[in-house]
Structures are given as C-alpha cells and as structure tokens.
Short mmCIF file of C-alpha atoms in Angstrom, two decimals:
data_model
loop_
_atom_site.label_atom_id
_atom_site.label_comp_id
_atom_site.label_asym_id
_atom_site.label_seq_id
_atom_site.Cartn_x
_atom_site.Cartn_y
_atom_site.Cartn_z
CA MET F 293 31.26 25.31 56.10
CA PRO F 294 34.39 27.48 56.52
CA LEU F 295 37.30 26.73 54.24
CA MET F 296 40.39 25.13 55.66
CA ALA F 297 43.51 27.16 55.59
CA GLY F 298 45.09 27.22 52.14
CA ALA F 299 42.01 25.80 50.41
CA SER F 300 41.29 27.13 46.93
CA ARG F 301 38.18 29.18 46.18
CA ARG F 302 38.03 28.02 42.52
CA PRO F 303 34.46 27.69 41.22
CA CYS F 304 33.11 24.18 40.95
CA ALA F 305 33.06 24.40 37.14
CA GLU F 306 36.83 24.89 37.16
CA ARG F 307 37.32 21.85 39.35
CA LEU F 308 35.45 19.60 36.87
CA GLN F 309 38.10 18.48 34.45
CA ALA F 310 37.15 17.90 30.78
CA PRO F 311 38.10 14.47 29.44
CA ARG F 312 41.48 14.24 27.83
CA ALA F 313 41.66 14.35 24.05
CA GLY F 314 40.94 10.98 22.52
CA VAL F 315 39.03 9.70 25.55
CA ARG F 316 35.33 8.99 24.92
CA ILE F 317 32.77 8.88 27.68
CA ASP F 318 29.74 6.71 26.92
CA GLY F 319 26.61 8.75 26.59
CA MET F 320 28.46 11.90 25.36
CA ASP F 321 28.88 13.20 21.80
CA GLY F 322 26.05 10.97 20.52
CA ALA F 323 27.74 7.73 21.56
CA ALA F 324 25.45 4.97 22.80
CA PRO F 325 25.67 4.28 26.55
CA VAL F 326 27.35 1.06 27.58
CA GLY F 327 24.98 -1.86 27.26
CA LEU F 328 22.52 -0.09 24.91
CA PRO F 329 22.59 -0.88 21.19
CA SER F 330 23.01 1.94 18.72
CA ARG F 331 20.03 2.90 16.58
CA SER F 332 21.43 1.07 13.58
CA ARG F 333 21.66 -2.08 15.67
CA ARG F 334 18.10 -1.71 17.04
CA GLU F 335 16.45 -1.46 13.62
CA ASP F 336 15.99 -4.63 11.59
CA PRO F 337 17.53 -4.37 8.12
CA MET F 338 15.12 -4.23 5.19
CA THR F 339 14.59 -7.48 3.34
CA ASP F 340 14.62 -7.99 -0.41
CA LEU F 341 10.82 -8.16 -0.28
CA ASP F 342 10.69 -4.81 1.54
CA ASP F 343 12.91 -3.24 -1.12
CA ARG F 344 10.79 -4.56 -3.97
CA CYS F 345 7.55 -3.39 -2.39
CA LEU F 346 8.90 0.06 -1.54
CA ASP F 347 10.20 0.45 -5.09
CA THR F 348 7.04 -0.86 -6.75
CA PHE F 349 4.12 0.56 -4.76
CA PRO F 350 4.79 4.20 -5.74
CA GLU F 351 4.60 3.07 -9.39
CA TRP F 352 1.25 1.40 -8.72
CA LEU F 353 -0.08 4.60 -7.19
CA ARG F 354 1.10 6.65 -10.16
CA SER F 355 -0.53 4.29 -12.67
CA LEU F 356 -3.79 3.75 -10.75
CA ALA F 357 -5.88 6.05 -12.96
CA SER F 358 -4.58 4.59 -16.25
CA ASP F 359 -4.92 1.04 -14.90
CA ALA F 360 -8.57 1.68 -14.03
CA THR F 361 -9.16 3.14 -17.48
CA ASP F 362 -7.60 0.12 -19.18
CA LEU F 363 -9.74 -2.32 -17.18
CA ALA F 364 -12.85 -0.26 -17.87
CA GLY F 365 -12.17 -0.66 -21.59
CA LEU F 366 -12.12 -4.45 -21.20
CA LEU F 367 -15.31 -4.33 -19.16
CA ALA F 368 -17.03 -2.36 -21.93
CA SER F 369 -15.91 -4.78 -24.64
CA PRO F 370 -18.53 -7.39 -25.62
CA ASP F 371 -15.65 -9.67 -26.63
CA SER F 372 -14.53 -10.10 -23.01
CA PRO F 373 -15.86 -13.26 -21.33
CA GLU F 374 -18.81 -12.71 -19.00
CA ALA F 375 -16.96 -14.08 -15.95
CA ALA F 376 -13.99 -11.81 -16.63
CA ARG F 377 -16.26 -8.77 -17.00
CA ARG F 378 -17.90 -9.62 -13.68
CA SER F 379 -14.55 -9.63 -11.89
CA LEU F 380 -13.51 -6.37 -13.53
CA ALA F 381 -16.81 -4.67 -12.70
CA ALA F 382 -16.43 -5.69 -9.06
CA GLY F 383 -12.87 -4.37 -8.84
CA LEU F 384 -13.71 -1.08 -10.54
CA ASN F 385 -16.86 -0.57 -8.46
CA TYR F 386 -14.63 -0.76 -5.37
CA LEU F 387 -13.15 2.61 -6.34
CA PHE F 388 -16.47 4.18 -5.31
CA LYS F 389 -17.05 2.17 -2.16
CA SER F 390 -17.51 4.49 0.82
CA LEU F 391 -16.22 2.02 3.42
CA ASP F 392 -13.10 0.59 1.87
CA LEU F 393 -10.27 -1.34 3.48
CA ILE F 394 -8.03 1.71 3.97
CA PRO F 395 -9.56 5.21 4.07
CA ASP F 396 -8.34 7.29 1.13
CA GLY F 397 -7.14 10.05 3.45
CA ILE F 398 -4.56 7.89 5.22
CA GLU F 399 -1.13 9.26 4.34
CA ASP F 400 0.95 7.02 2.06
CA LEU F 401 -1.51 4.12 2.21
CA GLY F 402 -4.88 5.59 1.25
CA PHE F 403 -5.08 4.33 -2.34
CA LEU F 404 -2.94 1.21 -2.11
CA ASP F 405 -5.97 -0.90 -1.24
CA ASP F 406 -7.56 0.25 -4.52
CA ALA F 407 -4.41 -0.75 -6.40
CA PHE F 408 -4.41 -4.13 -4.64
CA VAL F 409 -8.09 -4.80 -5.35
CA LEU F 410 -7.71 -3.97 -9.05
CA ARG F 411 -4.80 -6.38 -9.35
CA VAL F 412 -6.60 -9.23 -7.63
CA ALA F 413 -9.68 -8.59 -9.79
CA ALA F 414 -7.42 -8.58 -12.86
CA SER F 415 -5.95 -11.93 -11.81
CA PHE F 416 -9.47 -13.39 -11.63
CA ALA F 417 -10.33 -11.98 -15.05
CA ALA F 418 -7.07 -13.13 -16.62
CA ALA F 419 -7.65 -16.67 -15.35
CA GLU F 420 -10.84 -16.85 -17.40
CA SER F 421 -9.24 -16.61 -20.82
CA GLN F 422 -5.77 -17.06 -22.29
CA GLU F 423 -6.95 -15.16 -25.35
CA LEU F 424 -7.94 -12.21 -23.20
CA ARG F 425 -4.53 -12.21 -21.52
CA ASP F 426 -2.84 -12.26 -24.91
CA GLN F 427 -4.94 -9.42 -26.26
CA ALA F 428 -4.77 -7.21 -23.17
CA PRO F 429 -1.19 -6.60 -21.99
CA ALA F 430 -2.39 -4.28 -19.22
CA LEU F 431 -4.60 -7.02 -17.79
CA ALA F 432 -1.77 -9.55 -17.93
CA ARG F 433 0.61 -7.12 -16.20
CA LEU F 434 -1.83 -6.35 -13.40
CA ALA F 435 -2.54 -10.04 -12.91
CA ARG F 436 1.19 -10.74 -12.56
CA ASP F 437 1.50 -7.90 -10.05
CA ALA F 438 -0.82 -9.83 -7.73
CA ASP F 439 2.08 -12.21 -7.05
CA LEU F 440 3.90 -9.47 -5.14
CA ILE F 441 0.80 -8.80 -3.04
CA ALA F 442 0.57 -12.49 -2.23
CA GLU F 443 4.23 -12.54 -1.20
CA LEU F 444 3.79 -9.52 1.06
CA LEU F 445 0.56 -10.58 2.76
CA GLY F 446 1.34 -14.27 3.16
CA GLY F 447 -1.64 -16.03 4.74
CA ASP F 448 -3.78 -12.89 4.56
CA TYR F 449 -3.69 -12.98 0.76
CA ALA F 450 -6.36 -15.69 0.73
CA ARG F 451 -8.54 -13.36 2.80
CA LEU F 452 -7.97 -10.54 0.30
CA LYS F 453 -8.91 -12.81 -2.60
CA GLY F 454 -12.08 -13.84 -0.78
CA TYR F 455 -12.92 -10.20 -0.13
CA VAL F 456 -12.43 -9.19 -3.79
CA ARG F 457 -14.54 -12.14 -4.91
CA SER F 458 -17.30 -11.04 -2.52
CA LEU F 459 -17.38 -7.63 -4.22
CA GLU F 460 -19.09 -9.33 -7.16
CA LYS F 461 -22.18 -9.58 -4.94
CA GLY F 462 -21.81 -6.17 -3.29
CA ALA F 463 -22.73 -2.65 -4.28
CA ALA F 464 -21.25 0.84 -4.35
CA ARG F 465 -23.33 4.00 -4.67
CA GLY F 466 -26.37 1.74 -4.89
CA ARG F 467 -24.99 0.05 -8.00
CA THR F 468 -24.38 -3.71 -8.11
CA VAL F 469 -22.25 -5.71 -10.49
CA ASP F 470 -25.42 -7.22 -11.94
CA ASP F 471 -26.69 -3.70 -12.64
CA ILE F 472 -23.46 -2.79 -14.44
CA LEU F 473 -23.45 -5.92 -16.58
CA GLY F 474 -27.16 -6.14 -17.24
CA ASP F 475 -28.22 -2.54 -17.77
CA GLU F 476 -26.64 -0.64 -20.63
CA GLN F 477 -27.60 2.73 -19.21
CA VAL F 478 -26.12 1.91 -15.80
CA ARG F 479 -22.97 0.64 -17.48
CA ALA F 480 -22.62 3.83 -19.54
CA SER F 481 -23.03 5.94 -16.40
CA PHE F 482 -20.47 3.76 -14.62
CA MET F 483 -17.95 4.24 -17.41
CA HIS F 484 -18.50 7.98 -17.24
CA GLU F 485 -17.84 7.95 -13.50
CA ILE F 486 -14.63 5.99 -13.94
CA ALA F 487 -13.41 8.47 -16.55
CA GLY F 488 -14.22 11.36 -14.20
CA TRP F 489 -12.51 9.66 -11.29
CA ALA F 490 -9.40 8.95 -13.37
CA SER F 491 -9.16 12.54 -14.60
CA SER F 492 -9.41 13.95 -11.06
CA TYR F 493 -7.13 11.41 -9.37
CA THR F 494 -3.82 12.69 -8.06
CA ALA F 495 -1.27 10.07 -7.08
CA PRO F 496 -0.32 10.38 -3.40
CA THR F 497 3.23 10.13 -2.15
CA PHE F 498 4.54 6.91 -0.69
CA SER F 499 7.52 7.25 1.62
CA ARG F 500 10.26 4.68 1.25
CA ASP F 501 9.93 3.52 4.83
CA ALA F 502 9.56 -0.10 5.90
CA LYS F 503 7.17 1.07 8.62
CA ASN F 504 4.65 1.82 5.87
CA LEU F 505 4.63 -1.86 4.95
CA ILE F 506 4.01 -2.80 8.57
CA LYS F 507 1.09 -0.33 8.76
CA LEU F 508 -0.27 -1.57 5.44
CA LYS F 509 -0.30 -5.20 6.53
CA SER F 510 -1.81 -4.24 9.88
CA PHE F 511 -4.66 -2.32 8.22
CA LEU F 512 -5.50 -5.21 5.92
CA SER F 513 -5.17 -7.84 8.62
CA ASP F 514 -7.61 -5.91 10.82
CA LYS F 515 -10.16 -5.05 8.13
CA LEU F 516 -10.29 -8.14 5.91
CA PRO F 517 -13.05 -10.61 6.73
CA ALA F 518 -11.82 -13.79 8.38
#
C-alpha cells in the first residue's frame, strides 16, 4: 500500500521499542509467565526422609562388598544358629540371582536391591540370637539399617520381607539354601564365589536426586510379589 505523505520509512525493527529500564515483561529474561509457577515452586521440597536416604544409600553401595564378606563369615561359622545361617545364606545367594528385583545395569539403582536384601536377611538373622548380635557388630548394624528401608517403603516393606524370606526356599545358579547349609563342598564353593564377587565389585554412583527414590520405590512396588 502506498505511504501517506510524510510517513516515515523506518524499518519495523526500529519502530518496536525496547522496554524501559527497570520494566520486566513476563516471559522474558527467564521470568515465569503470569499465572505459571516458577520451577522452584513446581518441585516439592525434599523431606527429612529423602535427605537421609540420599545421604545413606551411597554408603550402602560403597560397603556392599565388605558387608557381603562379613555376612559370609557368619554363615561359615558353626557357632551361628542354624536359623540365622539359613537367612544369611538366602540373602547372600541373592547376589547371584539372574532375575533380581532391579537389574544390576540400571543406573544409580542397580545394586540397591542387593543392599536392601542383605539388610533384611541380616535383620532375620539378628532376631535369632542376642548373643550373635553382640558378637557380630556388622550384623547388628545391617539389621538396624533395615529400619530406614521400612520407613522408605512403608506398606511395601512387608512385601520385601516376605520376598527375602521366600529366598530361603529358592535357588540361584542351581544352588539352594539347603545345598549351602547341608553340603560342605557346595558351601566352600559358595564362599569362594562370594569372595570373587566382592573382589570384582565396583560401587556404582548414586545421584543425590529425589527422583531416584521415586524410581526405586516404583521398581520394588512393581516387582515384589503381592
């Protein structure tokens, strides 16, 4: 359309005026648009339980090999009560289970199920004998750790306990708990495998992200038997 007389030919970009200093337009410079909460407002703050779990679980992953070795020593001891040895054998045999609750290759979470199972198994073993708890500080510590798992999982903790108890009747690599307890040669081979596993284990990283706790609980809720 032809310009009217006296009209300016300034480019459009020149006619768009920048906002005056000190004036903020919603949606510019990273500001949240009107009516939309900022990211900090959208995300729920971490709870005290979240903080404790995120601080503690990396330690459990780092100590997994030494914890397994300590429990294996109690399993090998003839002084440990039979019922306690059964629980320990079941928890340790889980390390070699091909279909575990969380695949080992899952980033951040892959070995936490092993750490959880060992602690629940330790709580079963510790409940069998006060003397054993007194003589085995590692067992007592792992049994106490199970309280944090119970707090995190809530109602699903009973399902985890039932699952760990069922391992006493299961098998891994064709080896049952009865085989481990009743056959000295099988038990010696089992101990050798645990030592080899512990020496080759490398603790994975665990990011301090509350989303990892959500994923962890989701995995266990989906995989644990009802």
